[in-house]
């Protein structure tokens, strides 16, 4: 590096340090991929179907659905279900489902979701199956796992992964953070008497971590989670953090070695510019490329929650948003 380039770099660094936080964040984080059509979404779970279409399921409606032919233009496709299954009303008066997770296994699409009410851990996770993965084709199979007010965890925000021939579900929101339970591959439901492990938490109340999603890359498993507060429009402080482990059940640590059970987790993506409160994330693959799907609150549209999509790269075996 020449003296001139050294001075230029130093000047740029000084200028960056003087920028407002939002401007610094804009330099640090790339904007989401431009999308058109029905952009409004919350807690998106995206997959590319065998048909070649993309589908995104989300919180809102009876598990709201969006369809796309190219991953850029998204169209409203109604809901996963025509009517809420009757058992949902045990957990809220409106039969309102949250935070779906779609996956494909053994020739079948599996859709996990949560039903609960704001501020309580009287909650349950359910599952449905479909041959095509399209809205309107799902058959519900009832409860997978539940929690009561006497439990120290909250059974919402499911994220399912198959690892070493076993099926696992990460879940959790606030209370004592992120938990994990083993599932029966045949039914997709929690094994009777299965131990509930713990993957991540915060050192202080209210343990604001939720929305787990686990992927495998190379020899590691990576736990993505949303930290801090969602659902407050432009006042949302949601951000995505990540840790990794050599075993799907943990322990997960960040790049400094700090355990996620002690509040660790590398900051992957946070609000910047107009894109505030980034979280509710999931990861999907398209032609060998990993993509991060999430929602953000649009500061230039009254804090409306919208779909964020970014390529996910890997540098020194850690994920990087592109």
PDB file of C-alpha atoms in Angstrom:
ATOM      1  CA  UNK A   1       0.000   0.000   0.000  1.00  0.00           C
ATOM      2  CA  UNK A   2       1.373   3.447  -0.945  1.00  0.00           C
ATOM      3  CA  UNK A   3       1.614   6.386   1.459  1.00  0.00           C
ATOM      4  CA  UNK A   4      -1.120   8.157  -0.472  1.00  0.00           C
ATOM      5  CA  UNK A   5      -3.468   5.172  -0.293  1.00  0.00           C
ATOM      6  CA  UNK A   6      -2.685   4.812   3.404  1.00  0.00           C
ATOM      7  CA  UNK A   7      -3.599   8.447   4.009  1.00  0.00           C
ATOM      8  CA  UNK A   8      -6.726   8.091   1.873  1.00  0.00           C
ATOM      9  CA  UNK A   9      -7.825   5.027   3.815  1.00  0.00           C
ATOM     10  CA  UNK A  10      -7.162   6.799   7.109  1.00  0.00           C
ATOM     11  CA  UNK A  11      -9.180   9.805   5.998  1.00  0.00           C
ATOM     12  CA  UNK A  12     -12.053   7.575   4.924  1.00  0.00           C
ATOM     13  CA  UNK A  13     -11.999   5.803   8.272  1.00  0.00           C
ATOM     14  CA  UNK A  14     -12.045   9.141  10.095  1.00  0.00           C
ATOM     15  CA  UNK A  15     -14.933  10.383   7.966  1.00  0.00           C
ATOM     16  CA  UNK A  16     -16.878   7.172   8.615  1.00  0.00           C
ATOM     17  CA  UNK A  17     -16.359   7.534  12.364  1.00  0.00           C
ATOM     18  CA  UNK A  18     -17.960  10.991  12.189  1.00  0.00           C
ATOM     19  CA  UNK A  19     -21.041   9.808  10.319  1.00  0.00           C
ATOM     20  CA  UNK A  20     -24.358   9.359  12.160  1.00  0.00           C
ATOM     21  CA  UNK A  21     -25.040   5.792  13.302  1.00  0.00           C
ATOM     22  CA  UNK A  22     -27.592   5.187  10.555  1.00  0.00           C
ATOM     23  CA  UNK A  23     -25.133   6.271   7.894  1.00  0.00           C
ATOM     24  CA  UNK A  24     -22.387   4.092   9.361  1.00  0.00           C
ATOM     25  CA  UNK A  25     -24.783   1.150   9.316  1.00  0.00           C
ATOM     26  CA  UNK A  26     -25.621   1.858   5.663  1.00  0.00           C
ATOM     27  CA  UNK A  27     -21.944   1.507   4.777  1.00  0.00           C
ATOM     28  CA  UNK A  28     -21.617  -1.608   6.874  1.00  0.00           C
ATOM     29  CA  UNK A  29     -24.675  -3.537   5.718  1.00  0.00           C
ATOM     30  CA  UNK A  30     -25.938  -4.079   2.176  1.00  0.00           C
ATOM     31  CA  UNK A  31     -29.523  -3.201   1.354  1.00  0.00           C
ATOM     32  CA  UNK A  32     -31.939  -6.048   0.634  1.00  0.00           C
ATOM     33  CA  UNK A  33     -32.492  -7.283  -2.903  1.00  0.00           C
ATOM     34  CA  UNK A  34     -35.066  -5.108  -4.713  1.00  0.00           C
ATOM     35  CA  UNK A  35     -38.441  -6.869  -4.860  1.00  0.00           C
ATOM     36  CA  UNK A  36     -41.780  -5.910  -6.384  1.00  0.00           C
ATOM     37  CA  UNK A  37     -45.405  -6.877  -5.946  1.00  0.00           C
ATOM     38  CA  UNK A  38     -46.699  -7.840  -2.515  1.00  0.00           C
ATOM     39  CA  UNK A  39     -43.783  -6.871  -0.286  1.00  0.00           C
ATOM     40  CA  UNK A  40     -45.627  -6.713   3.049  1.00  0.00           C
ATOM     41  CA  UNK A  41     -44.661  -9.677   5.211  1.00  0.00           C
ATOM     42  CA  UNK A  42     -43.642 -10.678   8.739  1.00  0.00           C
ATOM     43  CA  UNK A  43     -41.471 -13.652   9.829  1.00  0.00           C
ATOM     44  CA  UNK A  44     -40.952 -15.029   6.289  1.00  0.00           C
ATOM     45  CA  UNK A  45     -40.015 -18.651   5.617  1.00  0.00           C
ATOM     46  CA  UNK A  46     -39.048 -19.154   1.969  1.00  0.00           C
ATOM     47  CA  UNK A  47     -38.420 -22.244  -0.131  1.00  0.00           C
ATOM     48  CA  UNK A  48     -38.039 -23.024  -3.834  1.00  0.00           C
ATOM     49  CA  UNK A  49     -40.623 -25.652  -4.718  1.00  0.00           C
ATOM     50  CA  UNK A  50     -40.162 -28.636  -7.012  1.00  0.00           C
ATOM     51  CA  UNK A  51     -42.366 -26.773  -9.500  1.00  0.00           C
ATOM     52  CA  UNK A  52     -39.695 -24.067  -9.775  1.00  0.00           C
ATOM     53  CA  UNK A  53     -41.804 -21.463  -7.981  1.00  0.00           C
ATOM     54  CA  UNK A  54     -40.765 -19.757  -4.779  1.00  0.00           C
ATOM     55  CA  UNK A  55     -43.187 -19.591  -1.864  1.00  0.00           C
ATOM     56  CA  UNK A  56     -42.943 -17.479   1.268  1.00  0.00           C
ATOM     57  CA  UNK A  57     -45.144 -18.230   4.271  1.00  0.00           C
ATOM     58  CA  UNK A  58     -45.510 -15.715   7.064  1.00  0.00           C
ATOM     59  CA  UNK A  59     -47.234 -14.465  10.182  1.00  0.00           C
ATOM     60  CA  UNK A  60     -50.540 -12.819   9.299  1.00  0.00           C
ATOM     61  CA  UNK A  61     -53.788 -14.227   7.950  1.00  0.00           C
ATOM     62  CA  UNK A  62     -54.144 -17.990   8.286  1.00  0.00           C
ATOM     63  CA  UNK A  63     -50.430 -18.267   7.561  1.00  0.00           C
ATOM     64  CA  UNK A  64     -50.128 -15.814   4.707  1.00  0.00           C
ATOM     65  CA  UNK A  65     -48.573 -16.934   1.416  1.00  0.00           C
ATOM     66  CA  UNK A  66     -46.660 -15.187  -1.373  1.00  0.00           C
ATOM     67  CA  UNK A  67     -45.611 -16.794  -4.663  1.00  0.00           C
ATOM     68  CA  UNK A  68     -42.853 -15.799  -7.075  1.00  0.00           C
ATOM     69  CA  UNK A  69     -41.503 -17.128 -10.361  1.00  0.00           C
ATOM     70  CA  UNK A  70     -38.132 -15.387 -10.111  1.00  0.00           C
ATOM     71  CA  UNK A  71     -37.613 -14.429  -6.450  1.00  0.00           C
ATOM     72  CA  UNK A  72     -38.095 -10.743  -7.329  1.00  0.00           C
ATOM     73  CA  UNK A  73     -41.776 -10.266  -8.191  1.00  0.00           C
ATOM     74  CA  UNK A  74     -43.960 -11.591  -5.338  1.00  0.00           C
ATOM     75  CA  UNK A  75     -47.723 -12.016  -5.565  1.00  0.00           C
ATOM     76  CA  UNK A  76     -50.297 -12.502  -2.840  1.00  0.00           C
ATOM     77  CA  UNK A  77     -51.369 -16.159  -2.852  1.00  0.00           C
ATOM     78  CA  UNK A  78     -53.885 -16.174  -0.016  1.00  0.00           C
ATOM     79  CA  UNK A  79     -53.262 -18.409   2.974  1.00  0.00           C
ATOM     80  CA  UNK A  80     -51.917 -21.840   3.790  1.00  0.00           C
ATOM     81  CA  UNK A  81     -55.315 -22.822   5.232  1.00  0.00           C
ATOM     82  CA  UNK A  82     -58.856 -21.869   4.294  1.00  0.00           C
ATOM     83  CA  UNK A  83     -59.965 -21.987   7.945  1.00  0.00           C
ATOM     84  CA  UNK A  84     -58.051 -22.163  11.235  1.00  0.00           C
ATOM     85  CA  UNK A  85     -57.978 -25.689  12.697  1.00  0.00           C
ATOM     86  CA  UNK A  86     -60.259 -25.745  15.740  1.00  0.00           C
ATOM     87  CA  UNK A  87     -57.494 -26.498  18.235  1.00  0.00           C
ATOM     88  CA  UNK A  88     -55.798 -23.149  17.528  1.00  0.00           C
ATOM     89  CA  UNK A  89     -58.524 -21.346  19.505  1.00  0.00           C
ATOM     90  CA  UNK A  90     -57.216 -22.918  22.688  1.00  0.00           C
ATOM     91  CA  UNK A  91     -54.276 -20.502  22.414  1.00  0.00           C
ATOM     92  CA  UNK A  92     -55.888 -17.302  21.179  1.00  0.00           C
ATOM     93  CA  UNK A  93     -59.410 -16.070  20.493  1.00  0.00           C
ATOM     94  CA  UNK A  94     -58.831 -15.380  16.807  1.00  0.00           C
ATOM     95  CA  UNK A  95     -57.065 -18.590  15.751  1.00  0.00           C
ATOM     96  CA  UNK A  96     -54.043 -16.499  14.767  1.00  0.00           C
ATOM     97  CA  UNK A  97     -50.863 -18.444  13.783  1.00  0.00           C
ATOM     98  CA  UNK A  98     -47.305 -17.105  13.975  1.00  0.00           C
ATOM     99  CA  UNK A  99     -43.843 -17.630  12.555  1.00  0.00           C
ATOM    100  CA  UNK A 100     -44.144 -20.560  10.114  1.00  0.00           C
ATOM    101  CA  UNK A 101     -41.243 -22.746   9.001  1.00  0.00           C
ATOM    102  CA  UNK A 102     -41.414 -24.665   5.709  1.00  0.00           C
ATOM    103  CA  UNK A 103     -39.091 -27.537   4.820  1.00  0.00           C
ATOM    104  CA  UNK A 104     -38.939 -30.513   2.456  1.00  0.00           C
ATOM    105  CA  UNK A 105     -38.197 -34.015   3.701  1.00  0.00           C
ATOM    106  CA  UNK A 106     -38.875 -37.567   2.499  1.00  0.00           C
ATOM    107  CA  UNK A 107     -40.889 -36.403  -0.524  1.00  0.00           C
ATOM    108  CA  UNK A 108     -43.182 -34.187   1.550  1.00  0.00           C
ATOM    109  CA  UNK A 109     -43.358 -30.514   2.440  1.00  0.00           C
ATOM    110  CA  UNK A 110     -43.652 -29.834   6.163  1.00  0.00           C
ATOM    111  CA  UNK A 111     -45.064 -26.606   7.579  1.00  0.00           C
ATOM    112  CA  UNK A 112     -44.483 -25.854  11.259  1.00  0.00           C
ATOM    113  CA  UNK A 113     -46.077 -22.841  12.957  1.00  0.00           C
ATOM    114  CA  UNK A 114     -46.953 -21.471  16.394  1.00  0.00           C
ATOM    115  CA  UNK A 115     -50.193 -20.394  18.067  1.00  0.00           C
ATOM    116  CA  UNK A 116     -50.102 -18.221  21.157  1.00  0.00           C
ATOM    117  CA  UNK A 117     -51.104 -14.849  22.576  1.00  0.00           C
ATOM    118  CA  UNK A 118     -48.912 -11.816  23.132  1.00  0.00           C
ATOM    119  CA  UNK A 119     -47.037 -11.895  26.427  1.00  0.00           C
ATOM    120  CA  UNK A 120     -47.809 -15.474  27.508  1.00  0.00           C
ATOM    121  CA  UNK A 121     -46.056 -18.820  27.156  1.00  0.00           C
ATOM    122  CA  UNK A 122     -49.337 -20.729  27.013  1.00  0.00           C
ATOM    123  CA  UNK A 123     -48.303 -21.674  23.489  1.00  0.00           C
ATOM    124  CA  UNK A 124     -48.150 -24.531  21.011  1.00  0.00           C
ATOM    125  CA  UNK A 125     -46.373 -25.499  17.809  1.00  0.00           C
ATOM    126  CA  UNK A 126     -48.311 -27.375  15.143  1.00  0.00           C
ATOM    127  CA  UNK A 127     -47.450 -29.123  11.881  1.00  0.00           C
ATOM    128  CA  UNK A 128     -49.066 -29.679   8.488  1.00  0.00           C
ATOM    129  CA  UNK A 129     -47.986 -31.547   5.359  1.00  0.00           C
ATOM    130  CA  UNK A 130     -48.446 -31.070   1.622  1.00  0.00           C
ATOM    131  CA  UNK A 131     -47.328 -32.834  -1.556  1.00  0.00           C
ATOM    132  CA  UNK A 132     -46.830 -29.559  -3.439  1.00  0.00           C
ATOM    133  CA  UNK A 133     -46.108 -26.975  -0.735  1.00  0.00           C
ATOM    134  CA  UNK A 134     -48.690 -24.624  -2.267  1.00  0.00           C
ATOM    135  CA  UNK A 135     -51.245 -22.644  -0.240  1.00  0.00           C
ATOM    136  CA  UNK A 136     -54.578 -24.396   0.120  1.00  0.00           C
ATOM    137  CA  UNK A 137     -53.041 -27.891  -0.060  1.00  0.00           C
ATOM    138  CA  UNK A 138     -51.979 -28.330   3.570  1.00  0.00           C
ATOM    139  CA  UNK A 139     -53.294 -31.060   5.874  1.00  0.00           C
ATOM    140  CA  UNK A 140     -52.987 -30.176   9.543  1.00  0.00           C
ATOM    141  CA  UNK A 141     -51.755 -32.818  12.004  1.00  0.00           C
ATOM    142  CA  UNK A 142     -52.224 -30.964  15.264  1.00  0.00           C
ATOM    143  CA  UNK A 143     -49.803 -30.181  18.074  1.00  0.00           C
ATOM    144  CA  UNK A 144     -46.108 -30.948  17.863  1.00  0.00           C
ATOM    145  CA  UNK A 145     -45.109 -29.516  21.218  1.00  0.00           C
ATOM    146  CA  UNK A 146     -46.570 -27.062  23.732  1.00  0.00           C
ATOM    147  CA  UNK A 147     -45.699 -24.976  26.775  1.00  0.00           C
ATOM    148  CA  UNK A 148     -47.678 -23.787  29.762  1.00  0.00           C
ATOM    149  CA  UNK A 149     -47.265 -20.880  32.150  1.00  0.00           C
ATOM    150  CA  UNK A 150     -45.527 -23.234  34.566  1.00  0.00           C
ATOM    151  CA  UNK A 151     -42.748 -23.929  32.013  1.00  0.00           C
ATOM    152  CA  UNK A 152     -39.528 -21.929  31.714  1.00  0.00           C
ATOM    153  CA  UNK A 153     -39.708 -21.795  27.907  1.00  0.00           C
ATOM    154  CA  UNK A 154     -42.109 -20.595  25.219  1.00  0.00           C
ATOM    155  CA  UNK A 155     -43.191 -22.990  22.455  1.00  0.00           C
ATOM    156  CA  UNK A 156     -43.236 -20.602  19.493  1.00  0.00           C
ATOM    157  CA  UNK A 157     -40.972 -19.787  16.525  1.00  0.00           C
ATOM    158  CA  UNK A 158     -40.148 -23.318  15.297  1.00  0.00           C
ATOM    159  CA  UNK A 159     -37.098 -24.068  13.162  1.00  0.00           C
ATOM    160  CA  UNK A 160     -36.613 -27.690  12.071  1.00  0.00           C
ATOM    161  CA  UNK A 161     -33.387 -29.375  10.955  1.00  0.00           C
ATOM    162  CA  UNK A 162     -32.326 -32.948  10.216  1.00  0.00           C
ATOM    163  CA  UNK A 163     -28.871 -33.771  11.566  1.00  0.00           C
ATOM    164  CA  UNK A 164     -27.002 -37.078  11.731  1.00  0.00           C
ATOM    165  CA  UNK A 165     -30.147 -39.011  10.881  1.00  0.00           C
ATOM    166  CA  UNK A 166     -32.189 -37.352  13.633  1.00  0.00           C
ATOM    167  CA  UNK A 167     -34.852 -34.661  13.412  1.00  0.00           C
ATOM    168  CA  UNK A 168     -34.661 -31.630  15.708  1.00  0.00           C
ATOM    169  CA  UNK A 169     -36.728 -28.522  16.327  1.00  0.00           C
ATOM    170  CA  UNK A 170     -35.263 -25.320  17.742  1.00  0.00           C
ATOM    171  CA  UNK A 171     -37.836 -22.941  19.185  1.00  0.00           C
ATOM    172  CA  UNK A 172     -38.274 -20.197  21.740  1.00  0.00           C
ATOM    173  CA  UNK A 173     -38.985 -16.587  22.502  1.00  0.00           C
ATOM    174  CA  UNK A 174     -38.000 -14.607  25.588  1.00  0.00           C
ATOM    175  CA  UNK A 175     -38.531 -16.574  28.850  1.00  0.00           C
ATOM    176  CA  UNK A 176     -35.233 -18.534  28.987  1.00  0.00           C
ATOM    177  CA  UNK A 177     -34.463 -18.065  25.303  1.00  0.00           C
ATOM    178  CA  UNK A 178     -33.849 -20.630  22.598  1.00  0.00           C
ATOM    179  CA  UNK A 179     -34.606 -24.288  23.258  1.00  0.00           C
ATOM    180  CA  UNK A 180     -34.452 -27.547  21.287  1.00  0.00           C
ATOM    181  CA  UNK A 181     -36.389 -30.805  21.268  1.00  0.00           C
ATOM    182  CA  UNK A 182     -36.042 -33.986  19.217  1.00  0.00           C
ATOM    183  CA  UNK A 183     -38.836 -34.966  16.824  1.00  0.00           C
ATOM    184  CA  UNK A 184     -40.143 -38.262  15.492  1.00  0.00           C
ATOM    185  CA  UNK A 185     -39.310 -38.253  11.727  1.00  0.00           C
ATOM    186  CA  UNK A 186     -42.444 -40.293  10.948  1.00  0.00           C
ATOM    187  CA  UNK A 187     -44.951 -37.947  12.616  1.00  0.00           C
ATOM    188  CA  UNK A 188     -42.914 -34.755  12.748  1.00  0.00           C
ATOM    189  CA  UNK A 189     -43.938 -34.383  16.399  1.00  0.00           C
ATOM    190  CA  UNK A 190     -41.905 -34.278  19.607  1.00  0.00           C
ATOM    191  CA  UNK A 191     -40.802 -37.677  20.859  1.00  0.00           C
ATOM    192  CA  UNK A 192     -42.603 -38.630  24.087  1.00  0.00           C
ATOM    193  CA  UNK A 193     -40.497 -37.610  27.056  1.00  0.00           C
ATOM    194  CA  UNK A 194     -37.918 -35.878  24.877  1.00  0.00           C
ATOM    195  CA  UNK A 195     -35.447 -33.701  26.773  1.00  0.00           C
ATOM    196  CA  UNK A 196     -35.773 -29.962  26.189  1.00  0.00           C
ATOM    197  CA  UNK A 197     -32.253 -28.585  25.722  1.00  0.00           C
ATOM    198  CA  UNK A 198     -31.174 -24.956  25.813  1.00  0.00           C
ATOM    199  CA  UNK A 199     -29.195 -23.292  23.001  1.00  0.00           C
ATOM    200  CA  UNK A 200     -29.131 -19.545  23.645  1.00  0.00           C
ATOM    201  CA  UNK A 201     -30.261 -16.946  26.159  1.00  0.00           C
ATOM    202  CA  UNK A 202     -29.471 -13.457  27.440  1.00  0.00           C
ATOM    203  CA  UNK A 203     -27.958 -12.698  30.837  1.00  0.00           C
ATOM    204  CA  UNK A 204     -30.728 -10.281  31.804  1.00  0.00           C
ATOM    205  CA  UNK A 205     -34.518 -10.181  31.803  1.00  0.00           C
ATOM    206  CA  UNK A 206     -36.559 -10.419  29.634  1.00  0.00           C
ATOM    207  CA  UNK A 207     -34.065 -12.659  27.757  1.00  0.00           C
ATOM    208  CA  UNK A 208     -34.893 -10.957  24.456  1.00  0.00           C
ATOM    209  CA  UNK A 209     -33.875 -13.604  21.935  1.00  0.00           C
ATOM    210  CA  UNK A 210     -36.243 -15.533  19.653  1.00  0.00           C
ATOM    211  CA  UNK A 211     -36.883 -16.894  16.177  1.00  0.00           C
ATOM    212  CA  UNK A 212     -34.151 -19.561  15.936  1.00  0.00           C
ATOM    213  CA  UNK A 213     -33.089 -21.020  12.598  1.00  0.00           C
ATOM    214  CA  UNK A 214     -30.285 -23.593  12.230  1.00  0.00           C
ATOM    215  CA  UNK A 215     -28.376 -24.483   9.061  1.00  0.00           C
ATOM    216  CA  UNK A 216     -25.346 -26.664   8.429  1.00  0.00           C
ATOM    217  CA  UNK A 217     -22.374 -25.356   6.464  1.00  0.00           C
ATOM    218  CA  UNK A 218     -19.193 -27.388   6.228  1.00  0.00           C
ATOM    219  CA  UNK A 219     -18.535 -29.078   9.532  1.00  0.00           C
ATOM    220  CA  UNK A 220     -20.498 -26.572  11.632  1.00  0.00           C
ATOM    221  CA  UNK A 221     -24.109 -25.912  12.536  1.00  0.00           C
ATOM    222  CA  UNK A 222     -25.075 -22.236  12.637  1.00  0.00           C
ATOM    223  CA  UNK A 223     -27.781 -20.840  14.908  1.00  0.00           C
ATOM    224  CA  UNK A 224     -29.376 -17.622  13.636  1.00  0.00           C
ATOM    225  CA  UNK A 225     -31.633 -15.772  16.079  1.00  0.00           C
ATOM    226  CA  UNK A 226     -33.410 -12.428  16.414  1.00  0.00           C
ATOM    227  CA  UNK A 227     -32.376 -10.281  19.369  1.00  0.00           C
ATOM    228  CA  UNK A 228     -34.201  -7.390  21.075  1.00  0.00           C
ATOM    229  CA  UNK A 229     -37.663  -6.054  20.180  1.00  0.00           C
ATOM    230  CA  UNK A 230     -39.832  -6.572  17.114  1.00  0.00           C
ATOM    231  CA  UNK A 231     -43.308  -5.481  16.127  1.00  0.00           C
ATOM    232  CA  UNK A 232     -42.981  -1.766  16.933  1.00  0.00           C
ATOM    233  CA  UNK A 233     -42.604  -0.334  13.439  1.00  0.00           C
ATOM    234  CA  UNK A 234     -39.774   2.192  13.191  1.00  0.00           C
ATOM    235  CA  UNK A 235     -39.123   1.759  16.928  1.00  0.00           C
ATOM    236  CA  UNK A 236     -38.260  -1.926  16.476  1.00  0.00           C
ATOM    237  CA  UNK A 237     -34.727  -2.852  17.577  1.00  0.00           C
ATOM    238  CA  UNK A 238     -34.654  -6.359  16.079  1.00  0.00           C
ATOM    239  CA  UNK A 239     -31.264  -7.560  14.835  1.00  0.00           C
ATOM    240  CA  UNK A 240     -29.904 -10.923  13.693  1.00  0.00           C
ATOM    241  CA  UNK A 241     -27.062 -12.648  15.541  1.00  0.00           C
ATOM    242  CA  UNK A 242     -25.381 -15.974  14.865  1.00  0.00           C
ATOM    243  CA  UNK A 243     -23.205 -18.556  16.579  1.00  0.00           C
ATOM    244  CA  UNK A 244     -21.910 -21.960  15.549  1.00  0.00           C
ATOM    245  CA  UNK A 245     -21.322 -25.437  16.974  1.00  0.00           C
ATOM    246  CA  UNK A 246     -19.902 -28.757  15.809  1.00  0.00           C
ATOM    247  CA  UNK A 247     -22.977 -30.560  17.204  1.00  0.00           C
ATOM    248  CA  UNK A 248     -26.537 -29.537  16.375  1.00  0.00           C
ATOM    249  CA  UNK A 249     -27.406 -29.524  20.081  1.00  0.00           C
ATOM    250  CA  UNK A 250     -24.577 -27.088  20.874  1.00  0.00           C
ATOM    251  CA  UNK A 251     -22.824 -25.488  22.574  1.00  0.00           C
ATOM    252  CA  UNK A 252     -23.079 -22.549  20.173  1.00  0.00           C
ATOM    253  CA  UNK A 253     -20.420 -19.836  20.401  1.00  0.00           C
ATOM    254  CA  UNK A 254     -19.623 -16.660  18.490  1.00  0.00           C
ATOM    255  CA  UNK A 255     -16.364 -15.852  16.720  1.00  0.00           C
ATOM    256  CA  UNK A 256     -14.794 -14.677  19.996  1.00  0.00           C
ATOM    257  CA  UNK A 257     -15.678 -17.966  21.679  1.00  0.00           C
ATOM    258  CA  UNK A 258     -18.428 -16.450  23.846  1.00  0.00           C
ATOM    259  CA  UNK A 259     -21.267 -18.965  24.344  1.00  0.00           C
ATOM    260  CA  UNK A 260     -24.727 -18.015  23.126  1.00  0.00           C
ATOM    261  CA  UNK A 261     -25.925 -19.354  26.483  1.00  0.00           C
ATOM    262  CA  UNK A 262     -24.119 -16.355  27.999  1.00  0.00           C
ATOM    263  CA  UNK A 263     -25.483 -13.749  25.610  1.00  0.00           C
ATOM    264  CA  UNK A 264     -22.935 -14.291  22.831  1.00  0.00           C
ATOM    265  CA  UNK A 265     -23.622 -14.112  19.114  1.00  0.00           C
ATOM    266  CA  UNK A 266     -21.969 -12.290  16.216  1.00  0.00           C
ATOM    267  CA  UNK A 267     -24.030  -9.437  14.807  1.00  0.00           C
ATOM    268  CA  UNK A 268     -25.000 -10.465  11.269  1.00  0.00           C
ATOM    269  CA  UNK A 269     -27.539  -7.783  10.300  1.00  0.00           C
ATOM    270  CA  UNK A 270     -29.146  -4.819  12.023  1.00  0.00           C
ATOM    271  CA  UNK A 271     -31.249  -1.841  11.009  1.00  0.00           C
ATOM    272  CA  UNK A 272     -29.671   0.647   8.606  1.00  0.00           C
ATOM    273  CA  UNK A 273     -31.047   3.519   6.583  1.00  0.00           C
ATOM    274  CA  UNK A 274     -34.727   2.902   5.857  1.00  0.00           C
ATOM    275  CA  UNK A 275     -34.441  -0.817   6.716  1.00  0.00           C
ATOM    276  CA  UNK A 276     -35.137  -0.958  10.465  1.00  0.00           C
ATOM    277  CA  UNK A 277     -35.698  -3.823  12.911  1.00  0.00           C
ATOM    278  CA  UNK A 278     -34.279  -6.599  10.720  1.00  0.00           C
ATOM    279  CA  UNK A 279     -35.242 -10.064  11.992  1.00  0.00           C
ATOM    280  CA  UNK A 280     -37.728 -12.952  11.878  1.00  0.00           C
ATOM    281  CA  UNK A 281     -35.148 -14.651   9.672  1.00  0.00           C
ATOM    282  CA  UNK A 282     -34.820 -17.938   7.816  1.00  0.00           C
ATOM    283  CA  UNK A 283     -32.329 -19.322   5.291  1.00  0.00           C
ATOM    284  CA  UNK A 284     -33.052 -21.077   1.996  1.00  0.00           C
ATOM    285  CA  UNK A 285     -31.012 -22.376  -0.931  1.00  0.00           C
ATOM    286  CA  UNK A 286     -31.398 -21.601  -4.610  1.00  0.00           C
ATOM    287  CA  UNK A 287     -29.041 -23.232  -7.139  1.00  0.00           C
ATOM    288  CA  UNK A 288     -26.403 -23.764  -4.484  1.00  0.00           C
ATOM    289  CA  UNK A 289     -26.571 -20.173  -3.196  1.00  0.00           C
ATOM    290  CA  UNK A 290     -27.688 -19.490   0.382  1.00  0.00           C
ATOM    291  CA  UNK A 291     -30.204 -16.686   0.890  1.00  0.00           C
ATOM    292  CA  UNK A 292     -31.249 -14.904   4.052  1.00  0.00           C
ATOM    293  CA  UNK A 293     -34.953 -14.046   4.265  1.00  0.00           C
ATOM    294  CA  UNK A 294     -36.225 -11.673   6.947  1.00  0.00           C
ATOM    295  CA  UNK A 295     -38.561  -8.769   7.534  1.00  0.00           C
ATOM    296  CA  UNK A 296     -37.670  -5.151   8.109  1.00  0.00           C
ATOM    297  CA  UNK A 297     -39.738  -2.087   8.985  1.00  0.00           C
ATOM    298  CA  UNK A 298     -39.658   0.501   6.220  1.00  0.00           C
ATOM    299  CA  UNK A 299     -38.871   3.927   7.683  1.00  0.00           C
ATOM    300  CA  UNK A 300     -39.990   5.514   4.401  1.00  0.00           C
ATOM    301  CA  UNK A 301     -43.398   3.785   4.504  1.00  0.00           C
ATOM    302  CA  UNK A 302     -44.661   4.400   8.056  1.00  0.00           C
ATOM    303  CA  UNK A 303     -42.798   1.396   9.457  1.00  0.00           C
ATOM    304  CA  UNK A 304     -44.591  -1.171   7.283  1.00  0.00           C
ATOM    305  CA  UNK A 305     -43.028  -4.668   7.621  1.00  0.00           C
ATOM    306  CA  UNK A 306     -41.568  -5.823   4.299  1.00  0.00           C
ATOM    307  CA  UNK A 307     -39.646  -8.720   2.790  1.00  0.00           C
ATOM    308  CA  UNK A 308     -35.862  -8.584   2.961  1.00  0.00           C
ATOM    309  CA  UNK A 309     -33.733 -10.931   0.842  1.00  0.00           C
ATOM    310  CA  UNK A 310     -29.936 -10.978   0.784  1.00  0.00           C
ATOM    311  CA  UNK A 311     -27.380 -13.423  -0.509  1.00  0.00           C
ATOM    312  CA  UNK A 312     -25.556 -15.157   2.310  1.00  0.00           C
ATOM    313  CA  UNK A 313     -21.854 -15.708   1.786  1.00  0.00           C
ATOM    314  CA  UNK A 314     -19.267 -17.467   3.936  1.00  0.00           C
ATOM    315  CA  UNK A 315     -15.938 -15.957   4.977  1.00  0.00           C
ATOM    316  CA  UNK A 316     -13.601 -18.004   7.189  1.00  0.00           C
ATOM    317  CA  UNK A 317     -16.544 -20.296   7.942  1.00  0.00           C
ATOM    318  CA  UNK A 318     -18.782 -17.466   9.190  1.00  0.00           C
ATOM    319  CA  UNK A 319     -21.867 -16.128   7.378  1.00  0.00           C
ATOM    320  CA  UNK A 320     -21.741 -12.688   5.773  1.00  0.00           C
ATOM    321  CA  UNK A 321     -24.716 -10.781   4.331  1.00  0.00           C
ATOM    322  CA  UNK A 322     -24.167  -9.620   0.745  1.00  0.00           C
TER     323      UNK A 322
END
